[in-house]
Amino acid sequence: MSLESATDEVIKQNLEQFLIVLSVSLSVATVSRIFSWFRQIPYTLLLVIVGLGLAFIDIRLVNLSPELILEIFLPPLLFEAAWNTRWRDLKDNWIPVSLFAIVGVIISIFGVGFALDELTNLPLFTALLVGASLSSTDPVAVVALFRELGASKNLTVLLEGESLFNDGVAVVAFALLVEIPLGASGLSLETTISRIAAFIGIGVAVGCLVGFGISYLTQRLDLPLVEQSLTLVSAYGAYLLTEEFGGSGVIGVVTTGIILGNFGSRISMSPRTRLLVTQFWEFLAFFVNSIVFLLIGDQIRLSSLADNLNLIFITIVAVVAARFLATFALATVSNALMETKINWREKTVLWWGGLRGSVSIALALSVPVIFPNRQDIIDIVFGVVLFTLLVQGLTIQTFLSRLDLIGDQPIRENYAELLARRVALKRVLDYLSKLDKSPDVAPEFFSYEQHLVKEKLKTVEAEIQSLNDSYPQLQLLTMEQLRETLLDIEADTYAEFIRSGRLTSNLSPVLQEILAESKISEQ
């Protein structure tokens, strides 16, 4: 067989494997929506279970390489989360988010590392590598459940904000630790601090450069598909550029996503383009998550895990204990520094909701082949990830229910939808009243359409009144929406002036002042 034929055969096999993965993941998505019983299981956890079933019957879909996750799957997942993170919410919770993402990672690394060093035969640096691999949280399944069940916005912001930044801190810590046993670097405090500062600084710098650069380009375009493509380029470009310059690609992508989601999309994109880009990233995140979580289950080697059950059990206890210590201690510190408090019920959910996922798997698999105890690290991390996804992930709803943290978010969403329908129907009536009646259309048709819309409007207003009577607190939602609408109108007006050249693009201080005044009025 010629070299060219062999290459074609490999490409064909890889394509077939990819299509199988795609078909299985989308089939799981369809089944989970059709049958009500499956809706009780978060979609990503269902994918892990299916992948685990495939592994159990020894059907391997595709080889999961760390480069595939870190360079292809990770940037879109991080960018989508950062794009949808509101800077206002992040700024209001920056103290607990920073504590969880930085100090929490340190507690996890040393808590798990020292426990394994004392209770097992693993060398200290191997134990610390396990701790670093498992210090990054993956809240995809939990946050989706939070939104579906109506958990408090504060819980969602804290868990998502922590995950956005602790990925970068965990990757930096892992990169430093993996070099020490190989003799590539020492553990001096000055060297460690300078390298961490360089990782973070380069990531933030490149992220700002890409984020504001893409914002500048989209400001001069009104082509939705081009602007959508530029956001995709910015996600991968920020990651690859940052890694090339020696920084943290994770932090670069997160910085870019936050800038484009909160500044670039507001100033540079029309509302229609903003909506299209958001929908594009929602689909891409769904698509990537489908593949990643299915492959996590598929790549688990049950026989290898069985040989290391004692190590996995000790690590699970250490991870849960370290998470408990970090969550309750750091939340207490945050409560002492902030007016907004995290109560004990929210602390409990934050503790139990600290799932591990794709980043932990990728870090474990990226350990060099020549590293001693490499297979032990991989088995331990896979075992712990499996426990957090299947045990903690499937029981988090029980915690929310028992702690009375399931809120009225579904009702609020239904109420907001009704308000939007009322506005839309009123605009339709207004349009019909101003429309010049065409001689080609019978007058009875206009009357019929007006009557139809009025009946729909009457039904919607009756539903709104019924909800107001049953849930008086929903009226606050109308006032919140009015405040946000006024703020959006003001910000959109500035954006219009910038696009027309009547204002310069140096508007961020103005916007920050607007956001600050808006927050004061809400309080």
Coordinates of C-alpha atoms in Angstrom, one line a residue:
M1 CA 0.0 0.0 0.0
S2 CA 1.4 3.4 -0.9
L3 CA 2.0 6.2 1.6
E4 CA -0.8 8.2 0.0
S5 CA -3.3 5.4 0.2
A6 CA -2.4 4.7 3.9
T7 CA -2.9 8.4 4.7
D8 CA -6.3 8.4 2.9
E9 CA -7.3 5.3 4.9
V10 CA -6.3 7.0 8.3
I11 CA -8.2 10.2 7.3
K12 CA -11.2 8.0 6.4
Q13 CA -11.1 6.1 9.7
N14 CA -10.8 9.4 11.7
L15 CA -13.7 10.9 9.8
E16 CA -15.9 7.8 10.4
Q17 CA -15.0 7.9 14.1
F18 CA -15.9 11.5 14.4
L19 CA -19.2 10.9 12.7
I20 CA -20.0 8.1 15.1
V21 CA -19.2 10.4 18.1
L22 CA -21.4 13.1 16.6
S23 CA -24.3 10.7 15.9
V24 CA -24.2 9.2 19.4
S25 CA -24.0 12.5 21.1
L26 CA -26.9 14.1 19.1
S27 CA -28.9 10.9 19.6
V28 CA -28.5 11.2 23.4
A29 CA -29.6 14.9 23.1
T30 CA -32.7 13.8 21.2
V31 CA -33.6 11.0 23.6
S32 CA -33.1 13.2 26.6
R33 CA -35.6 15.7 25.2
I34 CA -38.2 13.1 24.1
F35 CA -38.5 11.0 27.3
S36 CA -39.4 12.9 30.5
W37 CA -37.5 10.5 32.8
F38 CA -34.2 11.3 31.1
R39 CA -34.8 15.1 31.6
Q40 CA -34.1 14.5 35.3
I41 CA -30.4 13.7 34.5
P42 CA -28.3 16.7 33.3
Y43 CA -27.5 16.2 29.7
T44 CA -23.7 16.2 30.1
L45 CA -23.9 13.5 32.8
L46 CA -26.1 11.4 30.5
L47 CA -23.4 11.6 27.9
V48 CA -20.8 10.4 30.4
I49 CA -23.0 7.5 31.3
V50 CA -23.5 6.5 27.6
G51 CA -19.7 6.8 27.0
L52 CA -19.1 4.6 30.1
G53 CA -21.5 2.1 28.7
L54 CA -19.6 2.0 25.4
A55 CA -16.4 1.6 27.3
F56 CA -17.9 -1.3 29.4
I57 CA -18.7 -3.2 26.2
D58 CA -15.3 -2.3 24.8
I59 CA -16.4 0.0 22.0
R60 CA -13.8 2.8 21.7
L61 CA -14.9 5.8 19.7
V62 CA -11.7 7.7 19.2
N63 CA -8.4 8.4 21.0
L64 CA -8.7 11.3 23.4
S65 CA -5.5 13.3 23.3
P66 CA -4.8 16.3 25.6
E67 CA -3.9 18.5 22.7
L68 CA -7.4 17.8 21.2
I69 CA -9.1 19.1 24.4
L70 CA -6.7 21.9 25.2
E71 CA -6.4 23.3 21.7
I72 CA -9.6 22.4 19.9
F73 CA -12.3 21.9 22.6
L74 CA -11.2 24.1 25.5
P75 CA -11.1 27.6 23.7
P76 CA -14.8 27.6 22.5
L77 CA -16.0 26.3 25.9
L78 CA -14.2 29.0 27.8
F79 CA -15.1 31.7 25.3
E80 CA -18.8 30.9 25.4
A81 CA -18.9 31.0 29.2
A82 CA -16.9 34.3 29.2
W83 CA -19.1 35.8 26.4
N84 CA -22.2 35.2 28.5
T85 CA -20.7 36.4 31.8
R86 CA -22.0 39.9 32.7
W87 CA -19.2 42.1 33.8
R88 CA -21.5 43.8 36.3
D89 CA -22.3 40.5 38.1
L90 CA -18.6 39.5 38.0
K91 CA -17.5 42.8 39.4
D92 CA -20.1 42.6 42.2
N93 CA -18.7 39.2 43.2
W94 CA -15.0 39.7 42.5
I95 CA -13.9 39.0 46.1
P96 CA -15.4 35.5 46.5
V97 CA -14.7 34.6 42.9
S98 CA -11.0 35.6 43.3
L99 CA -10.7 33.8 46.6
F100 CA -12.3 30.6 45.2
A101 CA -10.3 30.7 42.0
I102 CA -6.9 31.4 43.5
V103 CA -6.7 30.5 47.2
G104 CA -9.2 27.6 46.6
V105 CA -6.9 26.1 43.9
I106 CA -3.9 26.3 46.3
I107 CA -5.9 24.6 49.1
S108 CA -7.0 21.9 46.7
I109 CA -3.5 21.2 45.4
F110 CA -1.8 21.0 48.8
G111 CA -4.8 19.4 50.6
V112 CA -5.0 16.5 48.0
G113 CA -1.2 16.4 47.6
F114 CA -0.3 16.1 51.3
A115 CA -3.1 13.6 51.9
L116 CA -1.8 11.3 49.2
D117 CA 1.8 11.7 50.3
E118 CA 0.9 10.7 53.9
L119 CA -1.6 8.0 53.2
T120 CA -0.1 6.3 50.1
N121 CA 3.2 5.4 48.5
L122 CA 3.0 8.1 45.9
P123 CA 5.9 10.6 45.8
L124 CA 5.2 14.1 46.9
F125 CA 5.4 15.7 43.5
T126 CA 3.2 13.0 41.9
A127 CA 0.7 13.7 44.7
L128 CA 0.8 17.4 44.1
L129 CA 0.3 16.8 40.3
V130 CA -2.8 14.9 41.1
G131 CA -4.0 17.8 43.3
A132 CA -3.3 20.3 40.5
S133 CA -5.1 18.2 37.9
L134 CA -8.2 18.0 40.2
S135 CA -8.2 21.7 41.4
S136 CA -10.1 22.9 38.3
T137 CA -13.9 22.8 38.6
D138 CA -16.2 22.1 35.7
P139 CA -19.7 23.4 36.5
V140 CA -21.4 22.8 33.1
A141 CA -23.8 20.2 34.3
V142 CA -24.5 21.9 37.6
V143 CA -25.1 25.4 36.1
A144 CA -27.5 24.0 33.6
L145 CA -29.4 22.4 36.4
F146 CA -29.3 25.7 38.4
R147 CA -30.9 27.5 35.5
E148 CA -33.5 24.8 34.9
L149 CA -34.6 24.6 38.5
G150 CA -34.4 28.3 39.2
A151 CA -31.6 28.4 41.7
S152 CA -30.4 31.8 42.8
K153 CA -28.5 34.0 40.4
N154 CA -25.8 34.5 43.1
L155 CA -25.0 30.7 43.1
T156 CA -24.7 30.6 39.3
V157 CA -22.4 33.6 39.2
L158 CA -20.1 32.3 41.9
L159 CA -19.8 28.8 40.4
E160 CA -19.3 30.1 36.8
G161 CA -17.0 32.9 37.8
E162 CA -14.8 30.5 39.9
S163 CA -14.6 28.0 37.1
L164 CA -13.7 30.7 34.5
F165 CA -10.6 31.7 36.4
N166 CA -9.5 28.6 38.4
D167 CA -9.0 26.8 35.0
G168 CA -6.2 29.2 34.3
V169 CA -4.7 29.0 37.8
A170 CA -4.8 25.2 37.8
V171 CA -3.1 25.0 34.4
V172 CA -0.4 27.4 35.5
A173 CA 0.2 25.5 38.7
F174 CA 0.2 22.1 36.8
A175 CA 2.7 23.4 34.2
L176 CA 5.1 24.5 37.0
L177 CA 4.8 21.3 39.0
V178 CA 5.3 18.9 36.1
E179 CA 8.7 20.5 35.3
I180 CA 10.2 20.0 38.8
P181 CA 10.7 16.2 38.9
L182 CA 12.1 16.4 35.3
G183 CA 14.7 18.8 36.5
A184 CA 13.4 21.6 34.2
S185 CA 12.9 24.1 37.1
G186 CA 13.3 24.5 40.8
L187 CA 10.8 25.4 43.5
S188 CA 12.2 28.7 44.7
L189 CA 9.6 31.2 45.7
E190 CA 10.9 34.0 43.6
T191 CA 11.0 31.9 40.4
T192 CA 7.5 30.5 41.1
I193 CA 6.0 33.9 41.7
S194 CA 7.7 35.5 38.6
R195 CA 6.6 32.6 36.4
I196 CA 3.0 32.8 37.6
A197 CA 3.0 36.6 37.1
A198 CA 4.3 36.1 33.6
F199 CA 1.7 33.4 32.8
I200 CA -1.2 35.6 34.0
G201 CA 0.2 38.9 32.7
I202 CA 0.8 37.6 29.2
G203 CA -2.6 36.0 29.1
V204 CA -4.4 39.2 30.2
A205 CA -2.3 41.3 27.8
V206 CA -2.9 39.1 24.8
G207 CA -6.6 38.8 25.7
C208 CA -7.0 42.5 25.9
L209 CA -5.1 43.0 22.6
V210 CA -7.3 40.5 20.8
G211 CA -10.5 41.5 22.5
F212 CA -10.2 45.2 21.8
G213 CA -8.7 44.6 18.4
I214 CA -11.7 42.5 17.3
S215 CA -14.0 45.1 18.8
Y216 CA -12.3 47.7 16.7
L217 CA -12.8 45.6 13.5
T218 CA -16.4 44.8 14.1
Q219 CA -17.1 48.4 14.9
R220 CA -16.4 49.2 11.2
L221 CA -18.4 46.3 9.8
D222 CA -22.1 45.5 9.7
L223 CA -21.8 41.9 8.3
P224 CA -23.2 39.4 10.9
L225 CA -21.5 36.4 9.4
V226 CA -18.1 38.1 9.2
E227 CA -18.4 39.4 12.8
Q228 CA -19.5 35.9 13.9
S229 CA -16.4 34.4 12.2
L230 CA -14.2 37.0 13.9
T231 CA -15.4 35.9 17.4
L232 CA -14.4 32.3 16.5
V233 CA -11.0 33.5 15.2
S234 CA -10.5 35.5 18.4
A235 CA -11.2 32.5 20.7
Y236 CA -8.7 30.3 19.0
G237 CA -6.3 33.1 18.2
A238 CA -6.1 34.3 21.8
Y239 CA -5.4 30.8 23.0
L240 CA -2.7 30.0 20.5
L241 CA -1.0 33.4 20.6
T242 CA -0.9 33.4 24.4
E243 CA 0.6 29.9 24.5
E244 CA 3.1 30.9 21.8
F245 CA 4.3 33.9 24.0
G246 CA 4.6 31.7 27.1
G247 CA 1.4 32.7 28.9
S248 CA -1.8 31.0 29.9
G249 CA -4.0 30.4 26.9
V250 CA -7.0 29.8 29.3
I251 CA -6.6 33.3 30.8
G252 CA -6.1 34.8 27.3
V253 CA -9.4 33.3 26.0
V254 CA -11.4 34.2 29.1
T255 CA -10.1 37.8 29.0
T256 CA -11.0 38.1 25.3
G257 CA -14.5 36.6 25.8
I258 CA -15.3 39.0 28.7
I259 CA -14.2 42.0 26.6
L260 CA -16.1 41.0 23.5
G261 CA -19.2 39.9 25.4
N262 CA -19.4 43.1 27.6
F263 CA -17.7 45.8 25.5
G264 CA -17.2 44.8 21.9
S265 CA -20.7 43.3 21.4
R266 CA -22.3 46.4 23.0
I267 CA -20.3 49.1 21.2
S268 CA -19.5 47.4 17.9
M269 CA -22.4 45.1 17.1
S270 CA -26.0 45.7 16.1
P271 CA -28.6 44.0 18.3
R272 CA -29.4 41.6 15.5
T273 CA -25.7 40.6 15.1
R274 CA -25.3 40.3 18.9
L275 CA -28.2 37.9 19.0
L276 CA -26.9 35.8 16.1
V277 CA -23.4 35.6 17.6
T278 CA -24.8 34.5 21.0
Q279 CA -26.9 31.8 19.4
F280 CA -23.9 30.6 17.4
W281 CA -21.8 30.2 20.6
E282 CA -24.6 28.5 22.4
F283 CA -24.8 25.9 19.7
L284 CA -21.0 25.5 19.5
A285 CA -20.7 25.1 23.3
F286 CA -23.5 22.5 23.1
F287 CA -21.8 20.7 20.3
V288 CA -18.3 20.7 21.9
N289 CA -19.7 19.6 25.3
S290 CA -21.5 16.8 23.7
I291 CA -18.3 15.4 22.2
V292 CA -16.1 16.0 25.3
F293 CA -18.3 14.4 27.9
L294 CA -19.1 11.4 25.7
L295 CA -15.4 10.9 25.2
I296 CA -14.7 11.2 28.9
G297 CA -16.9 8.3 29.6
D298 CA -15.6 6.4 26.6
Q299 CA -11.9 6.7 27.5
I300 CA -12.3 5.3 31.0
R301 CA -10.4 2.0 31.4
L302 CA -12.4 0.1 34.1
S303 CA -9.8 -2.6 34.6
S304 CA -7.1 -0.1 35.2
L305 CA -9.3 1.8 37.6
A306 CA -10.1 -1.4 39.6
D307 CA -6.3 -1.8 40.2
N308 CA -6.1 1.6 41.9
L309 CA -9.4 1.7 43.9
N310 CA -7.6 2.4 47.1
L311 CA -5.8 5.4 45.6
I312 CA -9.0 6.7 44.0
F313 CA -10.9 6.4 47.3
I314 CA -8.3 8.3 49.3
T315 CA -8.2 11.0 46.6
I316 CA -12.0 11.3 46.5
V317 CA -12.1 11.9 50.3
A318 CA -9.2 14.4 50.1
V319 CA -10.8 16.3 47.2
V320 CA -14.2 16.5 48.9
A321 CA -12.6 17.5 52.2
A322 CA -10.3 20.1 50.6
R323 CA -13.3 21.5 48.7
F324 CA -15.3 21.7 52.0
L325 CA -12.5 23.5 53.8
A326 CA -11.9 26.0 50.9
T327 CA -15.6 26.7 50.3
F328 CA -16.6 27.3 53.9
A329 CA -13.4 29.1 55.0
L330 CA -13.2 31.4 51.9
A331 CA -16.9 32.1 51.9
T332 CA -16.6 33.2 55.6
V333 CA -13.7 35.5 54.6
S334 CA -15.8 36.9 51.8
N335 CA -18.7 37.5 54.1
A336 CA -16.5 39.6 56.3
L337 CA -15.3 41.7 53.4
M338 CA -18.6 42.1 51.4
E339 CA -22.1 43.3 52.1
T340 CA -23.6 40.5 50.1
K341 CA -23.4 37.3 52.2
I342 CA -23.1 33.7 51.2
N343 CA -25.3 31.7 53.6
W344 CA -24.6 28.2 54.8
R345 CA -27.0 26.6 52.4
E346 CA -25.3 28.3 49.4
K347 CA -21.9 27.3 50.8
T348 CA -23.1 23.7 51.0
V349 CA -24.2 23.7 47.3
L350 CA -21.0 25.4 46.2
W351 CA -19.0 22.7 48.1
W352 CA -20.9 19.7 46.6
G353 CA -21.3 21.3 43.2
G354 CA -17.5 21.5 42.6
L355 CA -17.5 18.8 39.8
R356 CA -14.3 18.0 37.9
G357 CA -14.4 17.4 34.1
S358 CA -12.6 17.9 30.8
V359 CA -9.7 20.2 32.0
S360 CA -8.8 17.7 34.8
I361 CA -8.7 14.9 32.2
A362 CA -6.7 16.9 29.7
L363 CA -4.1 17.8 32.4
A364 CA -3.7 14.2 33.5
L365 CA -3.2 13.0 30.0
S366 CA -0.7 15.7 29.3
V367 CA 1.8 14.3 31.8
P368 CA 4.9 13.3 29.9
V369 CA 5.3 9.6 29.1
I370 CA 8.7 9.5 30.8
F371 CA 7.1 10.8 34.1
P372 CA 7.1 8.2 36.9
N373 CA 3.7 7.0 38.1
R374 CA 2.0 8.6 35.0
Q375 CA -0.6 5.8 34.8
D376 CA -1.4 6.2 38.5
I377 CA -2.1 9.9 37.9
I378 CA -4.4 9.2 35.0
D379 CA -6.3 6.4 36.8
I380 CA -6.8 8.6 39.9
V381 CA -8.0 11.6 38.0
F382 CA -10.4 9.5 35.8
G383 CA -11.8 7.9 38.9
V384 CA -12.3 11.1 40.8
V385 CA -13.9 12.8 37.7
L386 CA -16.2 9.8 37.3
F387 CA -17.2 10.1 41.0
T388 CA -17.9 13.8 40.9
L389 CA -19.9 13.7 37.7
L390 CA -22.0 10.6 38.5
V391 CA -22.4 10.9 42.3
Q392 CA -22.2 14.6 43.0
G393 CA -23.7 15.6 39.7
L394 CA -26.7 13.3 40.1
T395 CA -27.4 14.3 43.7
I396 CA -27.0 18.1 43.5
Q397 CA -30.7 18.4 42.7
T398 CA -31.4 16.7 46.0
F399 CA -29.2 19.2 47.8
L400 CA -31.0 22.1 46.2
S401 CA -34.4 20.7 47.1
R402 CA -33.5 19.7 50.7
L403 CA -31.9 23.1 51.3
D404 CA -34.8 25.0 49.8
L405 CA -32.7 26.7 47.2
I406 CA -35.0 25.9 44.2
G407 CA -36.3 29.3 43.3
D408 CA -39.0 30.8 41.2
Q409 CA -36.8 31.2 38.1
P410 CA -39.1 29.1 35.8
I411 CA -42.1 31.3 36.9
R412 CA -40.1 34.5 36.4
E413 CA -39.0 33.3 32.9
N414 CA -42.6 32.5 32.0
Y415 CA -43.7 36.0 33.3
A416 CA -40.9 37.7 31.3
E417 CA -42.0 35.8 28.2
L418 CA -45.6 37.0 28.7
L419 CA -44.4 40.6 29.1
A420 CA -42.5 40.3 25.8
R421 CA -45.5 38.8 24.1
R422 CA -47.7 41.6 25.3
V423 CA -45.3 44.2 23.9
A424 CA -45.0 42.3 20.6
L425 CA -48.8 42.0 20.2
K426 CA -49.3 45.7 21.0
R427 CA -46.7 46.6 18.3
V428 CA -48.6 44.4 15.8
L429 CA -51.9 46.2 16.6
D430 CA -50.1 49.6 16.3
Y431 CA -48.8 48.5 12.9
L432 CA -52.2 47.3 11.7
S433 CA -53.8 50.6 12.8
K434 CA -51.3 52.7 10.8
L435 CA -51.2 50.4 7.8
D436 CA -52.6 51.8 4.6
K437 CA -55.3 49.4 3.6
S438 CA -54.3 48.0 0.2
P439 CA -57.1 47.7 -2.4
D440 CA -55.9 44.2 -3.1
V441 CA -56.7 43.0 0.4
A442 CA -60.3 42.8 1.5
P443 CA -61.3 45.1 4.5
E444 CA -62.7 42.0 6.3
F445 CA -59.2 40.6 6.4
F446 CA -57.8 43.6 8.3
S447 CA -60.7 43.4 10.7
Y448 CA -60.2 39.7 11.2
E449 CA -56.5 40.1 11.9
Q450 CA -57.1 42.9 14.4
H451 CA -59.7 40.8 16.2
L452 CA -57.3 37.8 16.3
V453 CA -54.5 39.9 17.7
K454 CA -56.8 41.6 20.3
E455 CA -58.0 38.2 21.5
K456 CA -54.4 36.9 21.9
L457 CA -53.5 40.1 23.7
K458 CA -56.5 39.7 26.0
T459 CA -55.4 36.1 26.8
V460 CA -51.8 37.2 27.6
E461 CA -52.9 40.0 29.8
A462 CA -55.2 37.6 31.7
E463 CA -52.2 35.3 32.3
I464 CA -50.0 38.2 33.4
Q465 CA -52.7 39.3 35.9
S466 CA -53.1 35.8 37.2
L467 CA -49.4 35.5 37.9
N468 CA -49.3 38.9 39.5
D469 CA -52.2 37.8 41.8
S470 CA -50.4 34.5 42.7
Y471 CA -46.9 35.9 42.9
P472 CA -46.9 39.6 43.8
Q473 CA -43.0 39.6 43.9
L474 CA -43.1 39.3 40.1
Q475 CA -44.0 42.9 39.7
L476 CA -40.4 43.7 40.8
L477 CA -39.3 41.9 37.6
T478 CA -41.1 44.6 35.5
M479 CA -39.2 47.3 37.4
E480 CA -35.9 45.5 36.9
Q481 CA -36.6 45.1 33.2
L482 CA -37.4 48.8 33.0
R483 CA -34.1 49.7 34.6
E484 CA -32.1 47.4 32.4
T485 CA -34.0 48.7 29.3
L486 CA -33.2 52.3 30.2
L487 CA -29.6 51.4 30.7
D488 CA -29.5 49.5 27.4
I489 CA -31.1 52.5 25.6
E490 CA -28.4 54.8 26.9
A491 CA -25.6 52.4 26.1
D492 CA -27.0 51.7 22.6
T493 CA -27.2 55.4 22.0
Y494 CA -23.5 55.9 22.8
A495 CA -22.7 53.0 20.5
E496 CA -24.7 54.6 17.7
F497 CA -22.8 57.8 18.1
I498 CA -19.5 56.0 18.0
R499 CA -20.5 54.2 14.8
S500 CA -21.5 57.4 13.2
G501 CA -18.2 59.1 14.2
R502 CA -19.9 61.6 16.6
L503 CA -18.0 60.2 19.6
T504 CA -14.6 58.6 19.9
S505 CA -14.3 55.0 20.9
N506 CA -12.8 55.9 24.3
L507 CA -16.0 55.3 26.0
S508 CA -15.3 52.7 28.7
P509 CA -15.1 55.2 31.6
V510 CA -18.5 56.5 30.6
L511 CA -20.0 53.1 30.5
Q512 CA -18.4 52.1 33.8
E513 CA -20.0 55.2 35.4
I514 CA -23.4 54.3 33.9
L515 CA -23.1 50.7 35.2
A516 CA -22.1 52.0 38.7
E517 CA -25.0 54.5 38.8
S518 CA -27.4 51.7 37.6
K519 CA -26.2 49.4 40.4
I520 CA -26.7 52.1 43.0
S521 CA -30.3 52.7 41.9
E522 CA -31.0 48.9 42.1
Q523 CA -29.8 48.9 45.7

